[in-house]
Amino acid sequence: MEPLTSLPAWQALESHAAQVKPLHLRDLFAADPGRADRFSLEAEGLFLDYSKNRITEETLPLMLQLAEESELRGKIDAMFRGDRINITENRSVLHTALRAPRDRKIVVDGMDVVPPVHQVLDRMSEFANRVRSGEWLGFTGKKIRNVVNIGIGGSDLGPVMAFEALRHYSQRDLNIRFVSNVDGTDFAEATHDLQADETLFIVSSKTFTTLETMTNAKSARAWVLAQLGDERAVASHFVAVSTNAEKVTAFGIDTANMFGFWDWVGGRYSMDSAIGLSSMIAIGPDNFRALLAGFHAMDEHFRTAPFAENLPVLMALLTVWYNNFFGAQSIAVLPYDQYLKRFPAYLQQLTMESNGKYITMAGERVSWETSPIYWGEPGTNGQHSFYQLIHQGTKLILCDFIGFVNSLNPHGPHHDILTANLFAQAEALAFGKTADEVRADNNPEWLVPHKVFEGNRPSNMLLADRLTPEILGKLIALYEHNVFVQGIIWQVDSFDQWGVELGKVLAVRIQPELTTDAELKHDSSTNALIRRYRQRRNL
Ligand code: F6P
């Protein structure tokens, strides 16, 4: 593969960007009444208005050419086919198989992976129904009222995001909680008001070796045993979700209480595998399957739609446009729906663990920017926090607004107010307020520069009718594939995560040094910090 910057489309885009940068969205809209219609797209119940982007008629054809020159089509097919596109881990990347219908056939290494996917889903459904109906009993014969998922990264962020997003559909007499941080506070606060005999722990870990999760799982076992006083209680109060049956058994969980998945599911792409067990218990198997159907519908759209009408492809190309040709460093994800409050946090792992890399698939240092920083908060809270910087700061930030036409909680004027704010923010960012408009409000001249909004701040607007399990699946798959396309353009392996390893290794080395007098052989800063901790830890 040619380096990205040598591709003809890249070079054409560089000169095109120089022409577009001086243009203002105010003028682009004024000159073209059809802009909003032309630069919008509806697919699978998601409407994307991308007209408030700093693009012209020439931009997308050039970006699409970049996608072609990056061999995107062949790479999409390779992913769906189960080729080992995660080259540094020599693995297939088949999260799309997790939501494939029963009658699909996806053969990897001579084996159709779809039947085992559905076997696990069926077992999960049966188990979830038993917990939801009160049939699954704790060790003392009480019904389960609390479900605590223990996991971190992809074994936490997807499930907690989906639970919060679909809380409206959840069984309200079940308490669903999540423990991820190795900080004992997380476990203590999640369990302080729970009784062990009514609590089920789901230990979720692809590898079943992750230090944080194993530490929390051991604390959970000790907590259960301290209250119930019998090793046999573990069988009623713990289930495991993992690819590692050996480690699950070694922990003391019977593999009969284990829900498996496969090495071709990356951690951050695993929420619709058995890692979603907590979500399924919360919302029920039917809603969980609707969520998967949503994922699948977006998979099909991504796989088959022409690139010019392909939501994930368009969103990815717009990301590349600002990231690589405008020097933009971050993307704000701004859901105008309280249920999506954890969506930005979930996207942080999906996007930045996938594409936060400086080495290409060919092992070369990139000479271009890769993943932007993703961040965000639900609207309108963000408006009273960081929007000042987006409107009048010195940084260019692409905003992904997400909204729903209908609220799941229609109380009086709330939803109209929320939606008015959503549309107003995108309008204000794009068009701003000129000095003449500020003067027309009778402002003194010295105040005018402070009250001017330059505008020309780009945004995407994603709208759906209502937040349903199916729409949530589509939205997540949209971002999954958006991230995939970005990674293809930037030529990185979007499915490994070597950058998390070094810190883990050093922590394992430092931990015993904190509580012994062992000689310290770190740098002077780290040595001094350890010494200070040793001296003061029991004060
Ligand atoms: O943060 C690194 C990582 O490997 C993630 O990719 C993964 O989601 C997380 O740790 C948790 O891993 P596991 O599910 O194996 O406990």
Short mmCIF file of N, CA, C and O in Angstrom, two decimals, residues 254-333:
data_model
loop_
_atom_site.label_atom_id
_atom_site.label_comp_id
_atom_site.label_asym_id
_atom_site.label_seq_id
_atom_site.Cartn_x
_atom_site.Cartn_y
_atom_site.Cartn_z
N ASP A 254 -18.09 -22.62 37.86
CA ASP A 254 -18.37 -23.79 37.04
C ASP A 254 -18.60 -23.35 35.59
O ASP A 254 -19.32 -22.37 35.37
N THR A 255 -18.01 -24.07 34.63
CA THR A 255 -18.21 -23.65 33.24
C THR A 255 -19.68 -23.80 32.81
O THR A 255 -20.09 -23.23 31.80
N ALA A 256 -20.47 -24.52 33.60
CA ALA A 256 -21.92 -24.55 33.32
C ALA A 256 -22.51 -23.15 33.49
O ALA A 256 -23.55 -22.83 32.92
N ASN A 257 -21.86 -22.34 34.31
CA ASN A 257 -22.31 -20.95 34.54
C ASN A 257 -21.44 -19.96 33.78
O ASN A 257 -21.27 -18.82 34.21
N MET A 258 -20.91 -20.41 32.68
CA MET A 258 -20.06 -19.52 31.87
C MET A 258 -20.69 -19.33 30.49
O MET A 258 -21.23 -20.27 29.93
N PHE A 259 -20.61 -18.11 30.01
CA PHE A 259 -21.10 -17.79 28.66
C PHE A 259 -19.89 -17.37 27.85
O PHE A 259 -19.17 -16.45 28.22
N GLY A 260 -19.68 -18.09 26.75
CA GLY A 260 -18.43 -17.89 26.02
C GLY A 260 -18.55 -16.95 24.84
O GLY A 260 -19.64 -16.61 24.39
N PHE A 261 -17.41 -16.50 24.37
CA PHE A 261 -17.33 -15.88 23.05
C PHE A 261 -15.98 -16.21 22.45
O PHE A 261 -15.36 -17.19 22.89
N TRP A 262 -15.51 -15.48 21.48
CA TRP A 262 -14.43 -15.99 20.65
C TRP A 262 -13.35 -14.95 20.42
O TRP A 262 -13.61 -13.75 20.52
N ASP A 263 -12.15 -15.43 20.04
CA ASP A 263 -11.04 -14.47 19.93
C ASP A 263 -11.21 -13.52 18.75
O ASP A 263 -10.52 -12.52 18.65
N TRP A 264 -12.17 -13.78 17.88
CA TRP A 264 -12.43 -12.85 16.77
C TRP A 264 -13.38 -11.71 17.16
O TRP A 264 -13.83 -10.93 16.31
N VAL A 265 -13.66 -11.62 18.46
CA VAL A 265 -14.44 -10.47 18.95
C VAL A 265 -13.49 -9.60 19.77
O VAL A 265 -13.00 -10.02 20.82
N GLY A 266 -13.23 -8.40 19.30
CA GLY A 266 -12.36 -7.49 20.07
C GLY A 266 -13.11 -6.97 21.29
O GLY A 266 -14.33 -6.82 21.26
N GLY A 267 -12.37 -6.67 22.36
CA GLY A 267 -13.00 -6.21 23.60
C GLY A 267 -13.97 -5.06 23.38
O GLY A 267 -15.11 -5.08 23.83
N ARG A 268 -13.53 -4.05 22.62
CA ARG A 268 -14.38 -2.85 22.45
C ARG A 268 -15.48 -3.07 21.43
O ARG A 268 -16.27 -2.17 21.16
N TYR A 269 -15.50 -4.26 20.83
CA TYR A 269 -16.56 -4.60 19.86
C TYR A 269 -17.43 -5.75 20.41
O TYR A 269 -18.07 -6.45 19.64
N SER A 270 -17.39 -5.94 21.75
CA SER A 270 -17.96 -7.17 22.29
C SER A 270 -19.31 -7.01 22.96
O SER A 270 -19.85 -7.98 23.49
N MET A 271 -19.88 -5.81 22.96
CA MET A 271 -21.10 -5.62 23.75
C MET A 271 -22.29 -6.43 23.26
O MET A 271 -23.23 -6.64 24.01
N ASP A 272 -22.24 -6.91 22.02
CA ASP A 272 -23.38 -7.75 21.60
C ASP A 272 -23.02 -9.23 21.59
O ASP A 272 -23.75 -10.04 21.04
N SER A 273 -21.90 -9.57 22.20
CA SER A 273 -21.61 -10.97 22.53
C SER A 273 -22.19 -11.23 23.92
O SER A 273 -22.97 -10.43 24.44
N ALA A 274 -21.74 -12.33 24.55
CA ALA A 274 -22.21 -12.61 25.92
C ALA A 274 -21.81 -11.51 26.89
O ALA A 274 -22.39 -11.40 27.98
N ILE A 275 -20.86 -10.65 26.50
CA ILE A 275 -20.51 -9.50 27.35
C ILE A 275 -21.76 -8.65 27.60
O ILE A 275 -21.84 -7.93 28.59
N GLY A 276 -22.74 -8.76 26.74
CA GLY A 276 -23.99 -8.01 26.92
C GLY A 276 -24.98 -8.69 27.86
O GLY A 276 -26.14 -8.28 27.92
N LEU A 277 -24.53 -9.70 28.61
CA LEU A 277 -25.48 -10.42 29.46
C LEU A 277 -26.21 -9.50 30.45
O LEU A 277 -27.42 -9.63 30.65
N SER A 278 -25.47 -8.57 31.03
CA SER A 278 -26.14 -7.66 31.99
C SER A 278 -27.21 -6.83 31.27
O SER A 278 -28.29 -6.59 31.82
N SER A 279 -26.89 -6.40 30.02
CA SER A 279 -27.89 -5.63 29.26
C SER A 279 -29.11 -6.52 29.01
O SER A 279 -30.26 -6.06 29.13
N MET A 280 -28.86 -7.77 28.64
CA MET A 280 -29.99 -8.65 28.31
C MET A 280 -30.85 -8.90 29.54
O MET A 280 -32.09 -8.91 29.46
N ILE A 281 -30.21 -9.09 30.70
CA ILE A 281 -31.00 -9.28 31.93
C ILE A 281 -31.83 -8.03 32.20
O ILE A 281 -33.00 -8.11 32.57
N ALA A 282 -31.24 -6.88 31.97
CA ALA A 282 -31.96 -5.63 32.26
C ALA A 282 -33.15 -5.43 31.33
O ALA A 282 -34.26 -5.14 31.78
N ILE A 283 -32.94 -5.59 30.04
CA ILE A 283 -33.99 -5.20 29.08
C ILE A 283 -34.77 -6.40 28.53
O ILE A 283 -35.75 -6.23 27.82
N GLY A 284 -34.30 -7.61 28.82
CA GLY A 284 -34.99 -8.80 28.35
C GLY A 284 -34.47 -9.26 27.00
O GLY A 284 -34.00 -8.45 26.19
N PRO A 285 -34.58 -10.57 26.74
CA PRO A 285 -34.04 -11.12 25.49
C PRO A 285 -34.65 -10.50 24.23
O PRO A 285 -33.95 -10.31 23.24
N ASP A 286 -35.93 -10.19 24.24
CA ASP A 286 -36.54 -9.66 23.00
C ASP A 286 -35.95 -8.29 22.64
O ASP A 286 -35.62 -8.03 21.49
N ASN A 287 -35.84 -7.45 23.65
CA ASN A 287 -35.24 -6.13 23.38
C ASN A 287 -33.77 -6.27 22.99
O ASN A 287 -33.27 -5.51 22.16
N PHE A 288 -33.07 -7.22 23.61
CA PHE A 288 -31.66 -7.43 23.26
C PHE A 288 -31.55 -7.87 21.80
O PHE A 288 -30.69 -7.41 21.06
N ARG A 289 -32.48 -8.73 21.39
CA ARG A 289 -32.43 -9.18 19.98
C ARG A 289 -32.79 -8.04 19.03
O ARG A 289 -32.27 -7.96 17.92
N ALA A 290 -33.66 -7.15 19.48
CA ALA A 290 -33.97 -5.97 18.66
C ALA A 290 -32.73 -5.09 18.52
O ALA A 290 -32.46 -4.53 17.45
N LEU A 291 -31.98 -4.99 19.60
CA LEU A 291 -30.71 -4.24 19.56
C LEU A 291 -29.79 -4.87 18.51
O LEU A 291 -29.22 -4.17 17.66
N LEU A 292 -29.66 -6.20 18.57
CA LEU A 292 -28.80 -6.89 17.61
C LEU A 292 -29.31 -6.72 16.17
O LEU A 292 -28.52 -6.56 15.23
N ALA A 293 -30.62 -6.72 16.02
CA ALA A 293 -31.19 -6.53 14.67
C ALA A 293 -30.81 -5.15 14.14
O ALA A 293 -30.55 -4.97 12.95
N GLY A 294 -30.79 -4.18 15.05
CA GLY A 294 -30.36 -2.83 14.65
C GLY A 294 -28.91 -2.82 14.19
O GLY A 294 -28.57 -2.26 13.15
N PHE A 295 -28.05 -3.47 14.97
CA PHE A 295 -26.65 -3.59 14.56
C PHE A 295 -26.56 -4.21 13.16
O PHE A 295 -25.85 -3.72 12.29
N HIS A 296 -27.30 -5.30 12.99
CA HIS A 296 -27.21 -6.03 11.72
C HIS A 296 -27.69 -5.18 10.55
O HIS A 296 -27.09 -5.20 9.46
N ALA A 297 -28.76 -4.42 10.77
CA ALA A 297 -29.28 -3.58 9.69
C ALA A 297 -28.21 -2.57 9.26
O ALA A 297 -28.01 -2.32 8.06
N MET A 298 -27.51 -2.00 10.25
CA MET A 298 -26.46 -1.04 9.90
C MET A 298 -25.27 -1.76 9.24
O MET A 298 -24.64 -1.22 8.32
N ASP A 299 -24.99 -2.98 9.68
CA ASP A 299 -23.92 -3.76 9.02
C ASP A 299 -24.23 -3.92 7.54
O ASP A 299 -23.36 -3.75 6.67
N GLU A 300 -25.49 -4.25 7.26
CA GLU A 300 -25.88 -4.49 5.87
C GLU A 300 -25.82 -3.20 5.05
O GLU A 300 -25.40 -3.20 3.89
N HIS A 301 -26.26 -2.12 5.68
CA HIS A 301 -26.18 -0.82 5.00
C HIS A 301 -24.71 -0.52 4.67
O HIS A 301 -24.37 -0.17 3.54
N PHE A 302 -23.85 -0.69 5.65
CA PHE A 302 -22.42 -0.38 5.47
C PHE A 302 -21.82 -1.27 4.38
O PHE A 302 -21.04 -0.82 3.53
N ARG A 303 -22.21 -2.54 4.41
CA ARG A 303 -21.62 -3.51 3.48
C ARG A 303 -22.08 -3.29 2.04
O ARG A 303 -21.32 -3.52 1.10
N THR A 304 -23.32 -2.79 1.88
CA THR A 304 -23.89 -2.79 0.53
C THR A 304 -24.12 -1.40 -0.07
O THR A 304 -24.21 -1.28 -1.30
N ALA A 305 -24.28 -0.38 0.74
CA ALA A 305 -24.65 0.93 0.15
C ALA A 305 -23.45 1.53 -0.59
O ALA A 305 -22.31 1.42 -0.12
N PRO A 306 -23.71 2.17 -1.71
CA PRO A 306 -22.61 2.88 -2.38
C PRO A 306 -22.01 3.89 -1.41
O PRO A 306 -22.71 4.45 -0.57
N PHE A 307 -20.72 4.10 -1.54
CA PHE A 307 -20.04 4.95 -0.56
C PHE A 307 -20.66 6.34 -0.43
O PHE A 307 -20.71 6.90 0.65
N ALA A 308 -21.14 6.89 -1.54
CA ALA A 308 -21.70 8.25 -1.48
C ALA A 308 -23.00 8.29 -0.67
O ALA A 308 -23.45 9.35 -0.26
N GLU A 309 -23.60 7.12 -0.46
CA GLU A 309 -24.85 7.06 0.32
C GLU A 309 -24.69 6.18 1.55
O GLU A 309 -25.64 5.56 2.01
N ASN A 310 -23.48 6.10 2.02
CA ASN A 310 -23.17 5.16 3.09
C ASN A 310 -22.85 5.97 4.37
O ASN A 310 -21.84 6.68 4.45
N LEU A 311 -23.74 5.85 5.36
CA LEU A 311 -23.60 6.70 6.56
C LEU A 311 -22.24 6.57 7.24
O LEU A 311 -21.58 7.58 7.49
N PRO A 312 -21.79 5.33 7.55
CA PRO A 312 -20.49 5.25 8.24
C PRO A 312 -19.35 5.79 7.38
O PRO A 312 -18.44 6.45 7.89
N VAL A 313 -19.42 5.54 6.07
CA VAL A 313 -18.34 6.01 5.19
C VAL A 313 -18.33 7.54 5.17
O VAL A 313 -17.27 8.17 5.33
N LEU A 314 -19.51 8.15 5.02
CA LEU A 314 -19.55 9.62 4.97
C LEU A 314 -19.05 10.24 6.27
O LEU A 314 -18.25 11.18 6.26
N MET A 315 -19.50 9.68 7.39
CA MET A 315 -19.07 10.27 8.66
C MET A 315 -17.57 10.11 8.85
O MET A 315 -16.89 11.00 9.37
N ALA A 316 -17.04 8.96 8.42
CA ALA A 316 -15.59 8.75 8.55
C ALA A 316 -14.82 9.74 7.67
O ALA A 316 -13.82 10.32 8.09
N LEU A 317 -15.31 9.93 6.45
CA LEU A 317 -14.59 10.82 5.54
C LEU A 317 -14.61 12.27 6.04
O LEU A 317 -13.63 13.00 5.91
N LEU A 318 -15.74 12.65 6.65
CA LEU A 318 -15.80 14.00 7.21
C LEU A 318 -14.82 14.14 8.38
O LEU A 318 -14.19 15.18 8.57
N THR A 319 -14.68 13.06 9.14
CA THR A 319 -13.71 13.08 10.24
C THR A 319 -12.30 13.26 9.69
O THR A 319 -11.52 14.08 10.19
N VAL A 320 -11.98 12.50 8.67
CA VAL A 320 -10.65 12.59 8.06
C VAL A 320 -10.44 14.01 7.50
O VAL A 320 -9.36 14.59 7.64
N TRP A 321 -11.46 14.55 6.90
CA TRP A 321 -11.38 15.89 6.30
C TRP A 321 -10.88 16.92 7.31
O TRP A 321 -9.91 17.63 7.09
N TYR A 322 -11.52 16.98 8.48
CA TYR A 322 -11.09 17.97 9.48
C TYR A 322 -9.79 17.57 10.17
O TYR A 322 -8.94 18.40 10.48
N ASN A 323 -9.68 16.27 10.43
CA ASN A 323 -8.52 15.77 11.17
C ASN A 323 -7.23 15.98 10.38
O ASN A 323 -6.20 16.37 10.92
N ASN A 324 -7.30 15.76 9.09
CA ASN A 324 -6.06 15.75 8.30
C ASN A 324 -5.86 16.98 7.43
O ASN A 324 -4.73 17.25 7.02
N PHE A 325 -6.93 17.70 7.16
CA PHE A 325 -6.76 18.84 6.25
C PHE A 325 -7.06 20.18 6.93
O PHE A 325 -6.78 21.23 6.38
N PHE A 326 -7.65 20.14 8.14
CA PHE A 326 -7.94 21.38 8.86
C PHE A 326 -7.20 21.44 10.20
O PHE A 326 -7.36 22.38 10.97
N GLY A 327 -6.45 20.39 10.53
CA GLY A 327 -5.71 20.38 11.81
C GLY A 327 -6.62 20.27 13.03
O GLY A 327 -6.21 20.59 14.14
N ALA A 328 -7.86 19.82 12.83
CA ALA A 328 -8.76 19.67 14.00
C ALA A 328 -8.29 18.48 14.83
O ALA A 328 -7.90 17.45 14.29
N GLN A 329 -8.35 18.65 16.15
CA GLN A 329 -7.81 17.59 17.00
C GLN A 329 -8.86 16.80 17.74
O GLN A 329 -8.54 15.78 18.34
N SER A 330 -10.09 17.30 17.72
CA SER A 330 -11.05 16.54 18.51
C SER A 330 -12.45 16.60 17.92
O SER A 330 -12.76 17.47 17.09
N ILE A 331 -13.25 15.66 18.35
CA ILE A 331 -14.66 15.59 17.94
C ILE A 331 -15.49 15.54 19.20
O ILE A 331 -15.26 14.69 20.08
N ALA A 332 -16.45 16.44 19.30
CA ALA A 332 -17.36 16.42 20.44
C ALA A 332 -18.61 15.63 20.04
O ALA A 332 -19.22 15.91 19.01
N VAL A 333 -18.95 14.65 20.85
CA VAL A 333 -20.17 13.87 20.61
C VAL A 333 -21.20 14.35 21.61
O VAL A 333 -20.99 14.27 22.83
#
